Coordinates of C-alpha atoms in Angstrom, one line a residue:
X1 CA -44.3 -73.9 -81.0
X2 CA -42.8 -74.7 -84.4
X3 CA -42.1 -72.4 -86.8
X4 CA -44.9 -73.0 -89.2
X5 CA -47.5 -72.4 -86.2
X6 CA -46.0 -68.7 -85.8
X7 CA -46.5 -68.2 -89.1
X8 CA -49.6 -69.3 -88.9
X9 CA -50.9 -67.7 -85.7
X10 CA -48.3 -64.4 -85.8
X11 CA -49.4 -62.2 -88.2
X12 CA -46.4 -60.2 -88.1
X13 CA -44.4 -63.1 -88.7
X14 CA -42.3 -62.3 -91.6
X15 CA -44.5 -63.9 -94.8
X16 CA -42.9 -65.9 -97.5
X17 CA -44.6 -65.6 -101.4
X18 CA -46.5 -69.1 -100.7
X19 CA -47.9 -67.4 -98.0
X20 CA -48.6 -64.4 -99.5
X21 CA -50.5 -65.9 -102.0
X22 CA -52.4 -67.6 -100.0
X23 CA -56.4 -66.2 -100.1
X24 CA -57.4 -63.6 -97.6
X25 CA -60.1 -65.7 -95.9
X26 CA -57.6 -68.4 -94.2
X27 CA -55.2 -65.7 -93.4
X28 CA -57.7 -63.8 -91.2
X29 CA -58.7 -66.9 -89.4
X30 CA -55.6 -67.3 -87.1
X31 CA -56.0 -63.7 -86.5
X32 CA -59.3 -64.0 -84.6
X33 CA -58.2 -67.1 -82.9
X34 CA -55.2 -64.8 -81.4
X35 CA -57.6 -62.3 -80.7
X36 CA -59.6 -64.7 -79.2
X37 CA -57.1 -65.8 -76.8
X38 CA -55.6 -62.6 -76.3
X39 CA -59.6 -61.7 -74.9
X40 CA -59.3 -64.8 -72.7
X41 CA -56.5 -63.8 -71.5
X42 CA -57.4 -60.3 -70.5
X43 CA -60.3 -61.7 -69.3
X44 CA -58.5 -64.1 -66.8
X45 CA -56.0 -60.9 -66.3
X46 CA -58.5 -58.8 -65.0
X47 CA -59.6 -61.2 -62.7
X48 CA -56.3 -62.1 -61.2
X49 CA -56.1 -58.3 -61.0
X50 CA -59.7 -57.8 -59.3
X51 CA -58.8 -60.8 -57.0
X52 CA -55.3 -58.9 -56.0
X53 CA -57.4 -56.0 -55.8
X54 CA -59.5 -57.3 -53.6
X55 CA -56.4 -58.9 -51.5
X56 CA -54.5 -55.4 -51.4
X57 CA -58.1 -53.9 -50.0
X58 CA -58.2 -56.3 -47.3
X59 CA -54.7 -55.7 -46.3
X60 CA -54.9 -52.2 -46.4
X61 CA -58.2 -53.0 -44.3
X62 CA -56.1 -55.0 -41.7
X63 CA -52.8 -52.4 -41.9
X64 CA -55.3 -50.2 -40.8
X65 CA -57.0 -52.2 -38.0
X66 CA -53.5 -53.2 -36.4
X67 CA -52.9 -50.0 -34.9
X68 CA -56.0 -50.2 -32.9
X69 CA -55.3 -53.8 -32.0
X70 CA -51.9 -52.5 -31.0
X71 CA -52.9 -50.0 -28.7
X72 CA -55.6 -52.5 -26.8
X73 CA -52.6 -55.3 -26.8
X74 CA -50.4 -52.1 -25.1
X75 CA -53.4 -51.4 -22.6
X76 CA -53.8 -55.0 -21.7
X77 CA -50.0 -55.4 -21.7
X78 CA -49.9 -52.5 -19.0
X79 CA -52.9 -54.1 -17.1
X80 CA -51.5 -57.4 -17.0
X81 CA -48.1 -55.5 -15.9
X82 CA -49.6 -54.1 -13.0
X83 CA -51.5 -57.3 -11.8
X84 CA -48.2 -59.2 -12.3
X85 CA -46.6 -56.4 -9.7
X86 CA -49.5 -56.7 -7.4
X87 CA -49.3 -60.4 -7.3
X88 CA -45.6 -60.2 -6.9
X89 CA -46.4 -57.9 -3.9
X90 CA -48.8 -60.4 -2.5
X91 CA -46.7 -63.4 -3.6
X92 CA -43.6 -62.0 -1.3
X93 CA -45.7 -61.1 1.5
X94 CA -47.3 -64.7 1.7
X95 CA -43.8 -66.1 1.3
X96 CA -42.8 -63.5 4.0
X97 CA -46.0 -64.7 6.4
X98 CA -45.1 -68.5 5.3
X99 CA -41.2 -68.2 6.4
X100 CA -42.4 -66.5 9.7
X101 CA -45.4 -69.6 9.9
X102 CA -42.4 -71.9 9.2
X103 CA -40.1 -70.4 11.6
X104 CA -43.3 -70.3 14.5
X105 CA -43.9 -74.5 13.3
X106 CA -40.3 -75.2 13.7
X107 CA -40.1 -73.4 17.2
X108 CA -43.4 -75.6 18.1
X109 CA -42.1 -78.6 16.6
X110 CA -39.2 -78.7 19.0
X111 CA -41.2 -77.5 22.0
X112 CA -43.0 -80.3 20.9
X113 CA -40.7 -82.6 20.7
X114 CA -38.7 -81.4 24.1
X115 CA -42.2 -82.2 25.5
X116 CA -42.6 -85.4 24.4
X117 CA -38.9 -86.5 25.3
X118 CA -39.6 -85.1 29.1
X119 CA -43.5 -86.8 28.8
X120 CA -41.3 -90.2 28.0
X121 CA -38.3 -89.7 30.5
X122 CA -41.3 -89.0 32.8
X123 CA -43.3 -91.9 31.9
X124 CA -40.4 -94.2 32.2
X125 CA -39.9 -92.7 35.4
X126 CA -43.6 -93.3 36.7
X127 CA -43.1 -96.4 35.1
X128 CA -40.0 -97.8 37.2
X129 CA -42.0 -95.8 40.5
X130 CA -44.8 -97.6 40.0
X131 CA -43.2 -100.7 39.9
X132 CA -41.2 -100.3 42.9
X133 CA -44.2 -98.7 45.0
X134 CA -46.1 -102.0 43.4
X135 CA -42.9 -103.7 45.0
X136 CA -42.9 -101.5 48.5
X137 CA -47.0 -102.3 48.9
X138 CA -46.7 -106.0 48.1
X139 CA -44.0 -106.5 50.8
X140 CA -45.8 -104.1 53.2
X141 CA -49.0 -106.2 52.4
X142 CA -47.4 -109.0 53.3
X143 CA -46.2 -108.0 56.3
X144 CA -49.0 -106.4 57.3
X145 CA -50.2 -109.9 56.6
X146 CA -48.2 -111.4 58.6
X147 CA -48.7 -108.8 61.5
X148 CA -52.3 -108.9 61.2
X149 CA -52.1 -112.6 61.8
X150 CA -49.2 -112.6 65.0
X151 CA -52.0 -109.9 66.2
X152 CA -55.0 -112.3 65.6
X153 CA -52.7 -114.9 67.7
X154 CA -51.8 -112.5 70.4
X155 CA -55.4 -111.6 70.7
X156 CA -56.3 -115.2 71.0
X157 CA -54.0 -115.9 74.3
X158 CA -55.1 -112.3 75.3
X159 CA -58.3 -113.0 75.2
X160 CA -57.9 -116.6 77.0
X161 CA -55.6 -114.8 79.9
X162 CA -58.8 -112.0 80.0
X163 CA -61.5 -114.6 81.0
X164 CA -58.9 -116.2 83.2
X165 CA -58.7 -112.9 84.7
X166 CA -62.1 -112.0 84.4
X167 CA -63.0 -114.9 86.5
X168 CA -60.3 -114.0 89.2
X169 CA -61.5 -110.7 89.2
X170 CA -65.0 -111.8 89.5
X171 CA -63.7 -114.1 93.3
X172 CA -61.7 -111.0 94.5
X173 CA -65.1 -108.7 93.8
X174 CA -66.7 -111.7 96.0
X175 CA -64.4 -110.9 98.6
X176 CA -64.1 -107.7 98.2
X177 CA -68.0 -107.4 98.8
X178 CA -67.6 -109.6 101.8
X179 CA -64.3 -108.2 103.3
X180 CA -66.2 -104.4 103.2
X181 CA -69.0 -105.8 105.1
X182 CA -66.8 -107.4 107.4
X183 CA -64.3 -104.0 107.6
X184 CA -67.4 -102.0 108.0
X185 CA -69.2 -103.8 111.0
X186 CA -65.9 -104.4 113.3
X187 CA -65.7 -99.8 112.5
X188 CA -69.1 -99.8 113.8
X189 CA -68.0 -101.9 116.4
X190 CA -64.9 -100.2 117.4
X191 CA -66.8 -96.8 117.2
X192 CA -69.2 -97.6 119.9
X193 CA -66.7 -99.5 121.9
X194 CA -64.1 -96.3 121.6
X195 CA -67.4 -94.1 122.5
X196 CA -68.2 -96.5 125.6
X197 CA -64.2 -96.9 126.7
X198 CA -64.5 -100.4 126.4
X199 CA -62.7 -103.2 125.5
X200 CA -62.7 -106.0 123.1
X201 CA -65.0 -108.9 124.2
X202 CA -64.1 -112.5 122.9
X203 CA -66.6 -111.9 119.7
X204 CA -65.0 -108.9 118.5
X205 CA -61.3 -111.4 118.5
X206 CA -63.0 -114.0 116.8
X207 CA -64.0 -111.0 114.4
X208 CA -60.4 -109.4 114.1
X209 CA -59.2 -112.8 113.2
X210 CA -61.3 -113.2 110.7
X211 CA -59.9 -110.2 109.0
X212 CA -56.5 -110.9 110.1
X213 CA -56.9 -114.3 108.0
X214 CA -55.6 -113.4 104.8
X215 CA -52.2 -111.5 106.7
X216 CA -51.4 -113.4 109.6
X217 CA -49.3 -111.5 111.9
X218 CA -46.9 -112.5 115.2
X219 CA -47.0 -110.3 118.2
X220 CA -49.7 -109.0 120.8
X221 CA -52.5 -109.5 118.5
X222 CA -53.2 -112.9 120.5
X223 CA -54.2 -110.8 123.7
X224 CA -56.3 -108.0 121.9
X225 CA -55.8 -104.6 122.0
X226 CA -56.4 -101.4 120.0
X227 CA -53.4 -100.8 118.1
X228 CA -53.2 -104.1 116.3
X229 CA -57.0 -104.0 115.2
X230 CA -56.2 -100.6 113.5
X231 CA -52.9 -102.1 111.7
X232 CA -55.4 -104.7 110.3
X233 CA -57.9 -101.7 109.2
X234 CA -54.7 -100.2 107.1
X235 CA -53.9 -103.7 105.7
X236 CA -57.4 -104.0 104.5
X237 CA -57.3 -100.7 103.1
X238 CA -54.6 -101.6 101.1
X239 CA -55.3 -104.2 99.7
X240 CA -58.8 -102.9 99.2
X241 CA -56.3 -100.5 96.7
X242 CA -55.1 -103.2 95.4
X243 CA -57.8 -104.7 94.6
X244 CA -59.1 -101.5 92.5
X245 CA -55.8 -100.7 90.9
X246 CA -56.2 -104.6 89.7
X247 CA -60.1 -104.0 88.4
X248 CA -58.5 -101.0 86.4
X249 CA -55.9 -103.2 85.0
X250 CA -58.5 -105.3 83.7
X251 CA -61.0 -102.9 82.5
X252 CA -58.2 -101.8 80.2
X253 CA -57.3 -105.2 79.5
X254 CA -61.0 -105.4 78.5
X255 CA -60.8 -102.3 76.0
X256 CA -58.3 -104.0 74.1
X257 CA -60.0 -107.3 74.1
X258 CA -63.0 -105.4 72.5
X259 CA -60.7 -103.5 70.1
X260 CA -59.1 -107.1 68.7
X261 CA -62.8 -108.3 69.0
X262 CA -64.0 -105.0 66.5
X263 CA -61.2 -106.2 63.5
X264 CA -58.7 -103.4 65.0
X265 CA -54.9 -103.3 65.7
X266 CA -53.8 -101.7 69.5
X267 CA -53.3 -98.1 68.3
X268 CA -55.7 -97.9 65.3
X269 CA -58.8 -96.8 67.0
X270 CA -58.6 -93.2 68.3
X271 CA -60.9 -93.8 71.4
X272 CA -61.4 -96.6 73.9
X273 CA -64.9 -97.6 74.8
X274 CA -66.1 -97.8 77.9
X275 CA -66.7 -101.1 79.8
X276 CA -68.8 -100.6 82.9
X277 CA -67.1 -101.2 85.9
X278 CA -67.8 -100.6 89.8
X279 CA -69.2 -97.3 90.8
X280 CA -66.0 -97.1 92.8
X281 CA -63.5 -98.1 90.3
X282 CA -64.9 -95.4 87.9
X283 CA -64.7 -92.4 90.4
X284 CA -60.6 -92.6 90.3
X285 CA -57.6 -91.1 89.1
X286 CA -56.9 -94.1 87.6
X287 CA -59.9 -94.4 85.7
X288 CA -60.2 -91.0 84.5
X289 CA -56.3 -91.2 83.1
X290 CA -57.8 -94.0 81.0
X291 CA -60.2 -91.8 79.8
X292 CA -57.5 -88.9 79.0
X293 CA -57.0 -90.2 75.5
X294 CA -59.9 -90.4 73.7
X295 CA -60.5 -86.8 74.9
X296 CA -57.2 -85.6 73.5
X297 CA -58.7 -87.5 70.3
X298 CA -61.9 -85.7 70.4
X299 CA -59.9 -82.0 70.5
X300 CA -57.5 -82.9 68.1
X301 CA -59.9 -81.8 64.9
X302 CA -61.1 -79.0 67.0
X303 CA -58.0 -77.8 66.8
X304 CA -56.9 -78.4 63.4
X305 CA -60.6 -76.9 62.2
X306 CA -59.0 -73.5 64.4
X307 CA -56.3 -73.6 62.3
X308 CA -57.9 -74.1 58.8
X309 CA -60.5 -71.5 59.6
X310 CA -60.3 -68.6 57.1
X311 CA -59.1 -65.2 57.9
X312 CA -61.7 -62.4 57.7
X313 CA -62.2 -60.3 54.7
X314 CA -59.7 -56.8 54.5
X315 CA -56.6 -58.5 55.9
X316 CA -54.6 -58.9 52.5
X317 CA -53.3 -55.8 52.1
X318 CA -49.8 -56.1 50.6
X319 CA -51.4 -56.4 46.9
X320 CA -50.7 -52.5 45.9
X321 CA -52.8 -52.8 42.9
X322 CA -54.4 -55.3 39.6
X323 CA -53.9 -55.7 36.0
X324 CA -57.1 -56.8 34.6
X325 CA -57.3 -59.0 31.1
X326 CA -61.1 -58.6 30.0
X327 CA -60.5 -61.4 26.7
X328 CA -58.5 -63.3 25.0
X329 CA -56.7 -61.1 22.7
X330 CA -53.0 -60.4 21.5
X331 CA -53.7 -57.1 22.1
X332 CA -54.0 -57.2 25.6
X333 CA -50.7 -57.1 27.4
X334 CA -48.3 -55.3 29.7
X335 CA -44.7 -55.0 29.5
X336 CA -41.2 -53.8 31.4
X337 CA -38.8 -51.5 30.2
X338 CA -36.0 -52.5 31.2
X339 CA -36.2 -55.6 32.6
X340 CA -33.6 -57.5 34.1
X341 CA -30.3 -55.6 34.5
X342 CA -28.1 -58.3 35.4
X343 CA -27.9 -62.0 35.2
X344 CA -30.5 -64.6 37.6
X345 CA -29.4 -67.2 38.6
X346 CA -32.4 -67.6 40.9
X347 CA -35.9 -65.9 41.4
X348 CA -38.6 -66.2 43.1
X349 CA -42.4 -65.1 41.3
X350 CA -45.3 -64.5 43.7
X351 CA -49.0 -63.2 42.3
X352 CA -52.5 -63.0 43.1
X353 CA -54.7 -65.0 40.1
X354 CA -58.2 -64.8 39.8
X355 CA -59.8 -66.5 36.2
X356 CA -63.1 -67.9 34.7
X357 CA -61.3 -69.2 32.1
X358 CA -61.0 -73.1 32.0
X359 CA -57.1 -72.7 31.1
X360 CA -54.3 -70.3 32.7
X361 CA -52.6 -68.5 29.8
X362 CA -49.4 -67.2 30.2
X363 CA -48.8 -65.1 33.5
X364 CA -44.9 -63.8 32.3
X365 CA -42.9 -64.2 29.4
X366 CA -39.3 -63.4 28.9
X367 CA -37.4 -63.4 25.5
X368 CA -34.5 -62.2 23.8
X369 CA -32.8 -62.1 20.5
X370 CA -31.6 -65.6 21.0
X371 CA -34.4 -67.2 22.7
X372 CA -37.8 -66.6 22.7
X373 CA -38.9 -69.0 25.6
X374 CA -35.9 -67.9 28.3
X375 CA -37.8 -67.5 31.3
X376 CA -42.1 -68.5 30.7
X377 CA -45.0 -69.1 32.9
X378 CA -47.3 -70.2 30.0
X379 CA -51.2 -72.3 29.2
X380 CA -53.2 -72.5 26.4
X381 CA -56.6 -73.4 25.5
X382 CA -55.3 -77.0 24.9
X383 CA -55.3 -80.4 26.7
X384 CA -54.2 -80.2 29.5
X385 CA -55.9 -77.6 30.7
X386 CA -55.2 -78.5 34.3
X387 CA -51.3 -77.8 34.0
X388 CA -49.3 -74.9 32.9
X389 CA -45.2 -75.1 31.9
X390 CA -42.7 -73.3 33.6
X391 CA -39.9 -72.8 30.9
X392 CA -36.6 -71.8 31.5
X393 CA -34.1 -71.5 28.5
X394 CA -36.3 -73.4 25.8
X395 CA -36.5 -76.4 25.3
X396 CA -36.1 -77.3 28.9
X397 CA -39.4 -77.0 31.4
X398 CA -41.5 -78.9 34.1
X399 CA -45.3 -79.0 34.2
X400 CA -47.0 -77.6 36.8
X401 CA -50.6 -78.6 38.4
X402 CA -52.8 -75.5 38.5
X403 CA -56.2 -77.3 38.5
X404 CA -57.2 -76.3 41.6
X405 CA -57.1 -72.9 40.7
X406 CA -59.9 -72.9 37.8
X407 CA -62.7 -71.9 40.3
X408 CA -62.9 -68.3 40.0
X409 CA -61.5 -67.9 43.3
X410 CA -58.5 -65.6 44.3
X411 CA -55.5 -68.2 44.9
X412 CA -51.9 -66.8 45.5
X413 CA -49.2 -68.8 43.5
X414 CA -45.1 -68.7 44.0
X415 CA -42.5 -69.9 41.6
X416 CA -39.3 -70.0 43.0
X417 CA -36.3 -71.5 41.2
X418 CA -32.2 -72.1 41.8
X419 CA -29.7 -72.6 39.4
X420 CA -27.1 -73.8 42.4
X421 CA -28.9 -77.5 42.4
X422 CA -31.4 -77.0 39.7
X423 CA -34.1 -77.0 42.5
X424 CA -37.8 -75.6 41.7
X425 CA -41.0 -75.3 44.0
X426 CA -44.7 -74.5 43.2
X427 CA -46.5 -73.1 45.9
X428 CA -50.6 -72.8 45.6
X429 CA -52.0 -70.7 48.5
X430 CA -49.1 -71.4 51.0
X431 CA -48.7 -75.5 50.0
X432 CA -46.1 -76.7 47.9
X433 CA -48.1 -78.8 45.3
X434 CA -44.8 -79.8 43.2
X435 CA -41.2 -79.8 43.7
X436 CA -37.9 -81.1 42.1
X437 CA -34.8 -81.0 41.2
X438 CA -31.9 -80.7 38.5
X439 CA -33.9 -78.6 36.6
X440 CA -31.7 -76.0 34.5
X441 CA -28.5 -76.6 37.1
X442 CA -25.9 -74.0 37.0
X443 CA -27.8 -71.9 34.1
X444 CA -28.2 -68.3 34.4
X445 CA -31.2 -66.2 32.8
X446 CA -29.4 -63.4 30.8
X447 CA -30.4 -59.3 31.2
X448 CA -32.0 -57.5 28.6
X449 CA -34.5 -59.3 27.2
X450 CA -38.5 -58.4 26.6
X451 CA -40.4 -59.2 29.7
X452 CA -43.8 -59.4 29.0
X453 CA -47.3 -60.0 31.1
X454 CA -50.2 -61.7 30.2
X455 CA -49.1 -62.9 26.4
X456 CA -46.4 -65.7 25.2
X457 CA -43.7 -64.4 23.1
X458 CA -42.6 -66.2 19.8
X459 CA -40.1 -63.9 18.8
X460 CA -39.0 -60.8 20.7
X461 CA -41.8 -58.6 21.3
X462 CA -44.4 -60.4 19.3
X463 CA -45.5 -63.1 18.2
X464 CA -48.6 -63.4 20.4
X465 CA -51.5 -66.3 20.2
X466 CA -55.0 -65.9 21.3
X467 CA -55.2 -69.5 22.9
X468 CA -51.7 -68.5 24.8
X469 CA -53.3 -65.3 26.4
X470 CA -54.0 -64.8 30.5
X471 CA -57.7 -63.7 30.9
X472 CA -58.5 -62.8 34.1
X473 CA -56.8 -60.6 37.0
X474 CA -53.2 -60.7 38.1
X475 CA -53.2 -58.6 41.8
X476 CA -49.8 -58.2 44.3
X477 CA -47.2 -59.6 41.3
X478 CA -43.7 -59.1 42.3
X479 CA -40.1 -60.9 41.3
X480 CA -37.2 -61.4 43.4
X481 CA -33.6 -62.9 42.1
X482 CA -33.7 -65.1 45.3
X483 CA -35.2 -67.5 46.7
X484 CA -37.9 -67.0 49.3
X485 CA -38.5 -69.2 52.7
X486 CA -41.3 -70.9 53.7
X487 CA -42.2 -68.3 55.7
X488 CA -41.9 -65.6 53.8
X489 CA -44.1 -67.2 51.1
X490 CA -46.5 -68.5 53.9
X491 CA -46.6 -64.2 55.1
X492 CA -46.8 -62.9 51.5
X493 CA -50.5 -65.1 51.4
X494 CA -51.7 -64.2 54.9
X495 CA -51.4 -60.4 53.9
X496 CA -48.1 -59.4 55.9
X497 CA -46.0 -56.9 54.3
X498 CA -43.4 -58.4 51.3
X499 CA -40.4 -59.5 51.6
X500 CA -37.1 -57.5 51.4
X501 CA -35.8 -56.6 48.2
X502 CA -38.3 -57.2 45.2
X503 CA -36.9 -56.9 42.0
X504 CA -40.0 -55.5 40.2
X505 CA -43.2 -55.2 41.2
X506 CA -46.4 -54.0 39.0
X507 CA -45.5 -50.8 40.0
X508 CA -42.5 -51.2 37.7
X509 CA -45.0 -51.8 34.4
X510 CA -44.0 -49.3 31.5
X511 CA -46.7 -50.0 29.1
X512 CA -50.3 -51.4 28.5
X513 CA -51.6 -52.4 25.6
X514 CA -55.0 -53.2 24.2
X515 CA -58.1 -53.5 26.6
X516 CA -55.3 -54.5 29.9
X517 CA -56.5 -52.2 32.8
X518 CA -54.1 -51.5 35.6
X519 CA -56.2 -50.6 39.0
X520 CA -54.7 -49.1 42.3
X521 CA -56.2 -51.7 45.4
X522 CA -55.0 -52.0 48.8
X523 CA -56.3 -54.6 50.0
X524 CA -57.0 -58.1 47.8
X525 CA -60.9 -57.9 49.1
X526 CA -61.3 -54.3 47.7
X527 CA -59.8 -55.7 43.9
X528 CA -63.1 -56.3 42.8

């Protein structure tokens, strides 16, 4: 703005004498237009004031309704505190169950994979067997082949030599016929002559040398007489001896021609049949030797049904008492305290098992701080079913067959083990059903471990598995740190009394846990 517009507009601007003079009218008009624009601009001033009037109220408005938004932030900051701690809690303890899962996994995985190493060494080994048993039968096929066919050969000329025979026997049973007629009428004839004091007319010579044809003799028998005529009558008789040790010979010779007829080799067929014969040759010694066989045959399975026969009920009575399992919980178990004092380097483990299950479980479980699988008798309710593992030292084991005893039957079962060779044996009421060796040679089984019955440990003292636990009844269970005979085994499943020295028995159990039962029983038949 110039100075002639203040002048103009500014009434207090300092007035010269032109503008003095000039008329009142157009001196008033700049006036108004300032106050005019000074209204405006009160106008506009109280709206700018109203409008931060109107800000500062809804400030003051939201200043006030921080402190309550404050105290619900604070409330939901505390709340979302505490959820953050309780999933923290939760968040650890699922890491904590996911390290022990992890640890458990790991532990299977190299069971696992120990088990399918042995699976292929044993493969390979079935493998390379069954080759050379495919190797053993050909050859034995072959010359069983070739036997067969020597057999067929020497049955041929047997057979050829037997009607030769047969046709000689046939003459000599001719004159056999014809010499006892003869033999029998000069008796007669000597009888009545002996009875009359007579002597020996011309016909009864001509008779004697009939008989004396076959073995003609020198001396008086040209001028008759008694005592050569009786030396012909012993002749005869011997060769009539002859003559039925010969029809003997050739009805066994006939036997065997009908066994090579029949397809079978001499040996093969466990009784002779009968070809008739003379009444005569039938009713001797001879014949009744040949006979002698096919009787010892016939009582053979007689005797070996004797021996299989089973014993009668309330003999077993070495058992002492029964743990029972009712189900298939890791709750159910029993355990020793202490358990093995000193080092094993052998054992034997003999029990009574009864189950309805279709799988075993685990029998006995041994761990320790470094090894959770050192000495195990363990199934689960996984293929196979039909086979437990006998563990010693994890990883190392050997399956055992125990398919026979999924009947619901008592069967009595023996482990016995030695470090000396690495030798094992698996008996199943009194048979060994499997056997080897170089199994955990020159390893011993350390003391102080958790031994446990019924459950598999996968760490010490825990770690339990419902598809790993025993259901069913475990009677007479006892543990020696040697290895049993035959015998003693064979005594222990009759009912005799047990061996010398057990090293625990169930009398030794400290503890039972869950629904396990332990019941006093004499006798095996009075268990249940």
């Amino acid at each position: 703005m110039n100075h002639l517009e203040a002048a103009l507009t500014d009434p207090f601007w300092p007035k010269s004498e032109e503008t003095l003079l000039q008329p009142a009218a157009e001196q008033r008009k700049p006036f108004f237009e300032r106050f005019r624009r000074l209204e405006e601009q009160f106008r506009r001033f109280q709206e700018v004031t109203l409008l931060r009037l109107q800000e500062i109220a809804g400030n003051y408005n939201v200043s006030y309704n921080i402190d309550a938004k404050f105290d619900q932030l604070l409330s939901r900051q505390d709340a979302l505190e505490a959820m953050a701690n309780v999933s923290h809690a939760a968040t650890e303890e699922e890491l904590h169950q996911l390290k022990a899962w992890m640890k458990k996994l790991q532990s299977k995985a190299k069971k696992q994979d120990s088990v399918i190493a042995t699976l292929e060494d044993a493969l390979q080994g079935r493998s390379q067997e069954d080759e050379a048993k495919k190797e053993q039968e050909k050859a034995l096929l072959a010359n069983l082949t070739h036997e067969v066919a020597t057999q067929k050969e020497e049955g041929q000329a047997t057979w050829t030599k037997l009607e030769s025979l047969q046709k000689v026997l046939e003459g000599l049973q001719d004159a056999l016929k014809t010499q006892g007629s003869k033999m029998d009428e000069l008796e007669q004839q000597m009888k009545t002559g002996l009875a009359n004091n007579e002597v020996l007319l011309p016909g009864h010579l001509a008779a004697a040398h009939l008989l004396s044809q076959d073995h003609p003799k020198k001396g008086p028998e040209a001028a008759g007489g008694q005592q050569p005529t009786l030396k012909k009558l012993r002749a005869k008789h011997r060769q009539r001896k002859k003559l039925h040790q010969e029809s003997i010979r050739l009805v066994a010779a006939q036997s065997q021609k009908q066994e090579l007829k029949d397809g079978f080799l001499p040996g093969q067929k466990g009784s002779m049949q009968e070809t008739p014969a003379d009444p005569g040759v039938s009713s001797l010694p001879e014949a009744q030797a040949l006979k002698q066989p096919s009787l010892a045959v016939e009582k053979g399975p007689q005797k070996q049904e004797a021996a299989g026969a089973t014993r009668k009920p309330g003999t077993i009575c070495n058992v002492g008492s029964m743990l029972v399992f009712p189900n298939a919980s890791t709750e159910n178990f029993a355990a020793f305290r202490p358990s093995f004092l000193t080092g094993l380097l052998e054992l034997s483990l003999c029990s009574w098992v009864r189950t309805q299950a279709r799988y075993l479980g685990t029998i006995l479980s041994y761990a320790t701080e470094e090894n959770d699988n050192k000495l195990v008798l363990h199934g689960r309710d996984a293929a196979p079913r039909n086979a437990v593992h006998f563990v010693i030292g994890d990883p190392a084991f050997r399956e055992l067959p125990v398919g026979r005893i999924l009947d619901g039957k008592w069967h009595h079962l023996c482990v016995l083990w030695s470090s000396i060779q690495g030798r094992y044996w698996f008996y199943v009421d009194r048979r060994v059903v499997s056997m080897g060796s170089h199994f955990r040679k020159g390893y011993e089984i350390p003391p102080g471990g958790s031994l446990i019955l019924g459950q598999e440990q996968d760490s010490l003292g825990g770690g339990f598995e419902p598809s790993e636990s025993f259901v069913g009844f475990l009677a007479g269970l006892a543990l020696w740190d040697r290895i049993l005979a035959p015998g003693e085994v064979s005594g222990i499943a009759v009912g005799n009394g047990l061996p010398r020295g057990p090293l625990l028995t169930l009398a030794n159990v400290s503890a039972l846990h869950g629904s396990a039962e332990k019941v006093d029983c004499a006798c095996l038949e009075h268990c249940l």
